[in-house]
């Protein structure tokens, strides 16, 4: 089988296409033939050495993917032929989704509804599970998502044109929230609107706090935040008391300055979101709820859903990584095998 590997940290040129033996699953594991793989910022950050020394002598990148179960180990409920999507495929393992066959723990594989494309399946994982976690940790909100779970609540999604922002908009809208999204211009505003945002605010044009407060005079219940260093002051000015600010990235800076007096008055909760340490219960809940949204036809990718797709063949995985690193708007996918 073909696999893309790297044996040292560096830019995308360290990625190499090689031939490897097809692995066999052990107890509690499945082997998946990957049809489509998704590329996320975490993939190139690991490859570039931003997360420390390499954990294995040779690594196949890729946390997210979709494909077909081809073999199952002992004690696994999945069946050969099941269409599936993956999460955290390369977490604490040397083999991710940038290869034709991958062995994974069954807990990291979820059945993909028949009507849902492999493109959608490969776009879930990191973005959608992160969004689910961000939407389910607030004091006055639900710990699971379903139609009506967020009724009466307002969610502010910072950066609604990004992959996590897009997923947060779609899932929040499915669960009944009123969704406001901030963006950096009209083109990205159109993407957030296509994803389902009720209101879009261009933070480069005028007073963003005033614009949000005009839309939501009582304040927002939950913020899904991608750039806390830049936005925390704004967030504190637009939230209700006991709101939650769920932070999943550090775009724009690593340090966050807080006014203790200003923050005290909000009774705000700051929720940090990193999938690698949320625990299996949260991952399982996310997989179940996201799959329910898929079955309801409430989650999609592509231009019509505000997430343009950029496709690369497996042999161009280096170019796919470079596209994500360079800030491609939308979702970068790798075509691994025939669906």
Short mmCIF file of N, CA and C in Angstrom, two decimals, residues 105-223:
data_model
loop_
_atom_site.label_atom_id
_atom_site.label_comp_id
_atom_site.label_asym_id
_atom_site.label_seq_id
_atom_site.Cartn_x
_atom_site.Cartn_y
_atom_site.Cartn_z
N UNK A 105 -7.87 2.14 16.79
CA UNK A 105 -8.78 1.67 17.82
C UNK A 105 -10.22 1.90 17.38
N UNK A 106 -11.08 0.95 17.65
CA UNK A 106 -12.48 1.07 17.22
C UNK A 106 -13.14 2.32 17.80
N UNK A 107 -12.69 2.79 18.96
CA UNK A 107 -13.29 3.97 19.57
C UNK A 107 -13.05 5.24 18.77
N UNK A 108 -12.10 5.21 17.84
CA UNK A 108 -11.81 6.39 17.03
C UNK A 108 -12.45 6.31 15.65
N UNK A 109 -13.34 5.36 15.47
CA UNK A 109 -14.00 5.15 14.18
C UNK A 109 -15.50 5.14 14.39
N UNK A 110 -16.23 5.91 13.57
CA UNK A 110 -17.68 6.03 13.70
C UNK A 110 -18.34 5.78 12.36
N UNK A 111 -19.45 5.06 12.37
CA UNK A 111 -20.16 4.76 11.12
C UNK A 111 -20.67 6.05 10.48
N UNK A 112 -20.46 6.16 9.18
CA UNK A 112 -20.89 7.31 8.39
C UNK A 112 -22.24 6.98 7.75
N UNK A 113 -23.27 7.80 7.98
CA UNK A 113 -24.57 7.51 7.37
C UNK A 113 -24.46 7.35 5.86
N UNK A 114 -25.30 6.48 5.31
CA UNK A 114 -25.20 6.12 3.89
C UNK A 114 -25.29 7.32 2.96
N UNK A 115 -26.10 8.31 3.31
CA UNK A 115 -26.30 9.44 2.41
C UNK A 115 -25.21 10.50 2.50
N UNK A 116 -24.24 10.31 3.40
CA UNK A 116 -23.21 11.32 3.65
C UNK A 116 -21.94 10.97 2.87
N UNK A 117 -21.38 11.95 2.19
CA UNK A 117 -20.23 11.71 1.31
C UNK A 117 -18.95 11.51 2.11
N UNK A 118 -17.96 10.92 1.44
CA UNK A 118 -16.64 10.78 2.05
C UNK A 118 -15.99 12.14 2.26
N UNK A 119 -16.31 13.12 1.42
CA UNK A 119 -15.79 14.48 1.63
C UNK A 119 -16.23 15.01 2.99
N UNK A 120 -17.50 14.84 3.31
CA UNK A 120 -18.00 15.28 4.62
C UNK A 120 -17.33 14.48 5.73
N UNK A 121 -17.24 13.17 5.57
CA UNK A 121 -16.66 12.33 6.60
C UNK A 121 -15.23 12.72 6.94
N UNK A 122 -14.45 13.08 5.93
CA UNK A 122 -13.06 13.46 6.16
C UNK A 122 -12.92 14.87 6.72
N UNK A 123 -14.00 15.62 6.73
CA UNK A 123 -13.98 17.01 7.21
C UNK A 123 -14.47 17.15 8.64
N UNK A 124 -14.80 16.05 9.29
CA UNK A 124 -15.38 16.10 10.64
C UNK A 124 -14.28 16.15 11.69
N UNK A 125 -13.91 15.01 12.25
CA UNK A 125 -12.80 14.89 13.16
C UNK A 125 -12.45 16.13 13.96
N UNK A 126 -11.28 16.68 13.74
CA UNK A 126 -10.79 17.81 14.52
C UNK A 126 -11.75 18.99 14.52
N UNK A 127 -12.24 19.48 13.36
CA UNK A 127 -13.10 20.67 13.41
C UNK A 127 -14.43 20.43 14.12
N UNK A 128 -15.13 19.38 13.75
CA UNK A 128 -16.48 19.18 14.28
C UNK A 128 -16.46 18.76 15.74
N UNK A 129 -15.51 17.91 16.11
CA UNK A 129 -15.44 17.47 17.51
C UNK A 129 -15.01 18.63 18.41
N UNK A 130 -14.10 19.47 17.92
CA UNK A 130 -13.73 20.68 18.66
C UNK A 130 -14.94 21.58 18.84
N UNK A 131 -15.69 21.79 17.76
CA UNK A 131 -16.88 22.64 17.84
C UNK A 131 -17.89 22.07 18.82
N UNK A 132 -18.10 20.77 18.79
CA UNK A 132 -19.04 20.13 19.71
C UNK A 132 -18.63 20.38 21.15
N UNK A 133 -17.37 20.19 21.45
CA UNK A 133 -16.89 20.42 22.81
C UNK A 133 -17.11 21.87 23.23
N UNK A 134 -16.82 22.79 22.34
CA UNK A 134 -16.98 24.21 22.66
C UNK A 134 -18.44 24.56 22.95
N UNK A 135 -19.35 23.86 22.31
CA UNK A 135 -20.78 24.17 22.45
C UNK A 135 -21.44 23.46 23.62
N UNK A 136 -20.71 22.59 24.32
CA UNK A 136 -21.38 21.74 25.33
C UNK A 136 -20.73 21.82 26.71
N UNK A 137 -20.07 22.91 27.03
CA UNK A 137 -19.43 23.02 28.34
C UNK A 137 -19.88 24.25 29.12
N UNK A 138 -20.93 24.91 28.68
CA UNK A 138 -21.37 26.14 29.35
C UNK A 138 -22.21 25.81 30.59
N UNK A 139 -22.18 26.72 31.55
CA UNK A 139 -22.87 26.50 32.82
C UNK A 139 -24.37 26.33 32.65
N UNK A 140 -24.97 27.16 31.81
CA UNK A 140 -26.42 27.14 31.64
C UNK A 140 -26.86 26.44 30.36
N UNK A 141 -25.93 25.76 29.70
CA UNK A 141 -26.26 25.10 28.45
C UNK A 141 -26.21 23.59 28.57
N UNK A 142 -26.44 22.88 27.47
CA UNK A 142 -26.50 21.42 27.50
C UNK A 142 -25.12 20.79 27.44
N UNK A 143 -25.02 19.53 27.84
CA UNK A 143 -23.78 18.80 27.66
C UNK A 143 -23.84 17.85 26.46
N UNK A 144 -24.97 17.85 25.76
CA UNK A 144 -25.11 17.12 24.51
C UNK A 144 -25.86 18.00 23.52
N UNK A 145 -25.65 17.75 22.22
CA UNK A 145 -26.33 18.51 21.19
C UNK A 145 -27.38 17.64 20.50
N UNK A 146 -28.52 18.27 20.21
CA UNK A 146 -29.64 17.64 19.51
C UNK A 146 -30.57 18.78 19.12
N UNK A 147 -31.51 18.55 18.23
CA UNK A 147 -32.46 19.61 17.91
C UNK A 147 -33.14 20.12 19.17
N UNK A 148 -33.10 21.44 19.39
CA UNK A 148 -33.71 22.06 20.56
C UNK A 148 -32.79 22.20 21.75
N UNK A 149 -31.62 21.57 21.73
CA UNK A 149 -30.73 21.62 22.89
C UNK A 149 -30.25 23.03 23.21
N UNK A 150 -30.11 23.87 22.19
CA UNK A 150 -29.64 25.25 22.38
C UNK A 150 -30.74 26.28 22.16
N UNK A 151 -31.98 25.84 22.20
CA UNK A 151 -33.09 26.78 22.03
C UNK A 151 -32.99 27.92 23.05
N UNK A 152 -33.19 29.14 22.58
CA UNK A 152 -33.19 30.30 23.46
C UNK A 152 -31.82 30.85 23.76
N UNK A 153 -30.76 30.20 23.30
CA UNK A 153 -29.40 30.65 23.55
C UNK A 153 -28.80 31.30 22.30
N UNK A 154 -27.90 32.25 22.55
CA UNK A 154 -27.20 32.91 21.45
C UNK A 154 -25.73 32.54 21.52
N UNK A 155 -25.19 32.11 20.38
CA UNK A 155 -23.79 31.69 20.27
C UNK A 155 -23.07 32.67 19.36
N UNK A 156 -21.93 33.18 19.84
CA UNK A 156 -21.06 34.01 19.02
C UNK A 156 -19.89 33.16 18.56
N UNK A 157 -19.73 33.03 17.25
CA UNK A 157 -18.64 32.24 16.68
C UNK A 157 -17.63 33.20 16.06
N UNK A 158 -16.45 33.29 16.67
CA UNK A 158 -15.38 34.11 16.10
C UNK A 158 -14.75 33.37 14.93
N UNK A 159 -14.56 34.06 13.82
CA UNK A 159 -13.95 33.41 12.66
C UNK A 159 -14.82 32.36 12.05
N UNK A 160 -16.01 32.73 11.65
CA UNK A 160 -16.98 31.77 11.13
C UNK A 160 -16.63 31.18 9.78
N UNK A 161 -15.59 31.70 9.12
CA UNK A 161 -15.19 31.13 7.83
C UNK A 161 -14.14 30.04 7.97
N UNK A 162 -13.63 29.81 9.19
CA UNK A 162 -12.67 28.73 9.41
C UNK A 162 -13.38 27.40 9.56
N UNK A 163 -12.61 26.32 9.57
CA UNK A 163 -13.20 24.98 9.62
C UNK A 163 -13.93 24.74 10.93
N UNK A 164 -13.32 25.10 12.07
CA UNK A 164 -14.00 24.92 13.35
C UNK A 164 -15.17 25.89 13.46
N UNK A 165 -14.97 27.12 13.05
CA UNK A 165 -16.06 28.09 13.08
C UNK A 165 -17.24 27.64 12.25
N UNK A 166 -16.96 27.12 11.06
CA UNK A 166 -18.01 26.60 10.19
C UNK A 166 -18.78 25.47 10.88
N UNK A 167 -18.04 24.53 11.48
CA UNK A 167 -18.69 23.42 12.17
C UNK A 167 -19.51 23.90 13.35
N UNK A 168 -18.99 24.89 14.08
CA UNK A 168 -19.72 25.42 15.23
C UNK A 168 -21.03 26.07 14.79
N UNK A 169 -20.99 26.80 13.69
CA UNK A 169 -22.21 27.43 13.18
C UNK A 169 -23.23 26.36 12.81
N UNK A 170 -22.80 25.36 12.05
CA UNK A 170 -23.75 24.33 11.60
C UNK A 170 -24.33 23.55 12.76
N UNK A 171 -23.50 23.16 13.72
CA UNK A 171 -24.00 22.38 14.85
C UNK A 171 -24.88 23.23 15.77
N UNK A 172 -24.49 24.48 16.00
CA UNK A 172 -25.31 25.36 16.86
C UNK A 172 -26.66 25.64 16.21
N UNK A 173 -26.65 25.84 14.91
CA UNK A 173 -27.91 26.10 14.20
C UNK A 173 -28.81 24.86 14.26
N UNK A 174 -28.23 23.68 14.08
CA UNK A 174 -28.99 22.43 14.18
C UNK A 174 -29.61 22.27 15.56
N UNK A 175 -28.87 22.70 16.60
CA UNK A 175 -29.34 22.53 17.97
C UNK A 175 -30.27 23.66 18.43
N UNK A 176 -30.55 24.63 17.56
CA UNK A 176 -31.57 25.63 17.86
C UNK A 176 -31.08 26.97 18.32
N UNK A 177 -29.77 27.22 18.33
CA UNK A 177 -29.24 28.50 18.80
C UNK A 177 -29.45 29.59 17.76
N UNK A 178 -29.46 30.83 18.24
CA UNK A 178 -29.27 31.99 17.37
C UNK A 178 -27.78 32.20 17.24
N UNK A 179 -27.27 32.27 16.02
CA UNK A 179 -25.83 32.30 15.78
C UNK A 179 -25.41 33.64 15.19
N UNK A 180 -24.45 34.25 15.86
CA UNK A 180 -23.78 35.46 15.37
C UNK A 180 -22.34 35.08 15.08
N UNK A 181 -21.79 35.53 13.95
CA UNK A 181 -20.40 35.23 13.64
C UNK A 181 -19.66 36.49 13.26
N UNK A 182 -18.42 36.59 13.73
CA UNK A 182 -17.54 37.68 13.31
C UNK A 182 -16.61 37.18 12.22
N UNK A 183 -16.34 38.06 11.24
CA UNK A 183 -15.49 37.71 10.09
C UNK A 183 -14.67 38.93 9.71
N UNK A 184 -13.72 38.73 8.78
CA UNK A 184 -12.81 39.81 8.41
C UNK A 184 -13.13 40.46 7.08
N UNK A 185 -14.32 40.24 6.55
CA UNK A 185 -14.68 40.87 5.29
C UNK A 185 -15.90 40.23 4.67
N UNK A 186 -16.41 40.82 3.59
CA UNK A 186 -17.65 40.32 2.99
C UNK A 186 -17.55 38.92 2.40
N UNK A 187 -16.41 38.55 1.83
CA UNK A 187 -16.29 37.20 1.27
C UNK A 187 -16.40 36.14 2.35
N UNK A 188 -15.71 36.36 3.47
CA UNK A 188 -15.82 35.41 4.57
C UNK A 188 -17.19 35.50 5.23
N UNK A 189 -17.79 36.68 5.20
CA UNK A 189 -19.15 36.82 5.70
C UNK A 189 -20.13 35.97 4.92
N UNK A 190 -19.93 35.90 3.61
CA UNK A 190 -20.80 35.06 2.78
C UNK A 190 -20.65 33.59 3.14
N UNK A 191 -19.43 33.18 3.49
CA UNK A 191 -19.21 31.78 3.89
C UNK A 191 -19.91 31.49 5.22
N UNK A 192 -19.81 32.41 6.19
CA UNK A 192 -20.48 32.19 7.48
C UNK A 192 -21.99 32.15 7.31
N UNK A 193 -22.51 32.98 6.43
CA UNK A 193 -23.95 32.97 6.16
C UNK A 193 -24.36 31.65 5.52
N UNK A 194 -23.55 31.16 4.58
CA UNK A 194 -23.87 29.88 3.93
C UNK A 194 -23.84 28.74 4.95
N UNK A 195 -22.98 28.86 5.96
CA UNK A 195 -22.93 27.82 6.99
C UNK A 195 -24.17 27.83 7.88
N UNK A 196 -24.88 28.97 7.93
CA UNK A 196 -26.10 29.04 8.71
C UNK A 196 -26.16 30.14 9.74
N UNK A 197 -25.13 31.01 9.80
CA UNK A 197 -25.16 32.10 10.77
C UNK A 197 -26.35 33.02 10.49
N UNK A 198 -27.09 33.37 11.56
CA UNK A 198 -28.21 34.30 11.42
C UNK A 198 -27.72 35.73 11.18
N UNK A 199 -26.61 36.09 11.82
CA UNK A 199 -26.07 37.44 11.74
C UNK A 199 -24.56 37.36 11.55
N UNK A 200 -24.02 38.23 10.72
CA UNK A 200 -22.59 38.29 10.48
C UNK A 200 -22.10 39.71 10.72
N UNK A 201 -21.01 39.86 11.48
CA UNK A 201 -20.43 41.16 11.79
C UNK A 201 -19.00 41.20 11.27
N UNK A 202 -18.70 42.17 10.44
CA UNK A 202 -17.36 42.38 9.93
C UNK A 202 -16.56 43.17 10.96
N UNK A 203 -15.59 42.51 11.60
CA UNK A 203 -14.87 43.18 12.68
C UNK A 203 -13.84 44.19 12.17
N UNK A 204 -13.67 44.28 10.86
CA UNK A 204 -12.77 45.29 10.30
C UNK A 204 -13.52 46.59 9.96
N UNK A 205 -14.82 46.60 10.15
CA UNK A 205 -15.63 47.75 9.72
C UNK A 205 -16.45 48.29 10.89
N UNK A 206 -15.90 49.27 11.62
CA UNK A 206 -16.67 49.92 12.66
C UNK A 206 -16.53 49.29 14.03
N UNK A 207 -17.49 49.62 14.90
CA UNK A 207 -17.48 49.22 16.30
C UNK A 207 -18.12 47.83 16.42
N UNK A 208 -17.29 46.81 16.61
CA UNK A 208 -17.78 45.43 16.64
C UNK A 208 -18.66 45.18 17.86
N UNK A 209 -18.26 45.71 19.01
CA UNK A 209 -19.06 45.53 20.23
C UNK A 209 -20.45 46.12 20.03
N UNK A 210 -20.51 47.34 19.52
CA UNK A 210 -21.80 47.99 19.31
C UNK A 210 -22.65 47.21 18.31
N UNK A 211 -22.01 46.69 17.27
CA UNK A 211 -22.76 45.93 16.26
C UNK A 211 -23.35 44.67 16.86
N UNK A 212 -22.58 43.96 17.69
CA UNK A 212 -23.10 42.74 18.31
C UNK A 212 -24.18 43.07 19.32
N UNK A 213 -23.96 44.13 20.12
CA UNK A 213 -24.96 44.51 21.12
C UNK A 213 -26.26 44.99 20.48
N UNK A 214 -26.17 45.56 19.30
CA UNK A 214 -27.39 45.95 18.59
C UNK A 214 -28.19 44.72 18.17
N UNK A 215 -27.47 43.68 17.76
CA UNK A 215 -28.14 42.44 17.36
C UNK A 215 -28.65 41.66 18.57
N UNK A 216 -27.87 41.66 19.66
CA UNK A 216 -28.18 40.86 20.85
C UNK A 216 -28.07 41.77 22.08
N UNK A 217 -29.09 42.59 22.33
CA UNK A 217 -28.99 43.57 23.42
C UNK A 217 -28.70 42.96 24.79
N UNK A 218 -29.20 41.76 25.04
CA UNK A 218 -28.99 41.13 26.34
C UNK A 218 -27.65 40.40 26.45
N UNK A 219 -26.93 40.31 25.35
CA UNK A 219 -25.64 39.65 25.37
C UNK A 219 -25.72 38.20 24.92
N UNK A 220 -24.56 37.62 24.63
CA UNK A 220 -24.50 36.24 24.12
C UNK A 220 -24.24 35.27 25.27
N UNK A 221 -24.70 34.06 25.09
CA UNK A 221 -24.56 33.02 26.12
C UNK A 221 -23.26 32.25 26.01
N UNK A 222 -22.71 32.17 24.81
CA UNK A 222 -21.56 31.30 24.58
C UNK A 222 -20.74 31.87 23.43
N UNK A 223 -19.42 31.91 23.64
CA UNK A 223 -18.50 32.35 22.59
C UNK A 223 -17.62 31.18 22.20
#
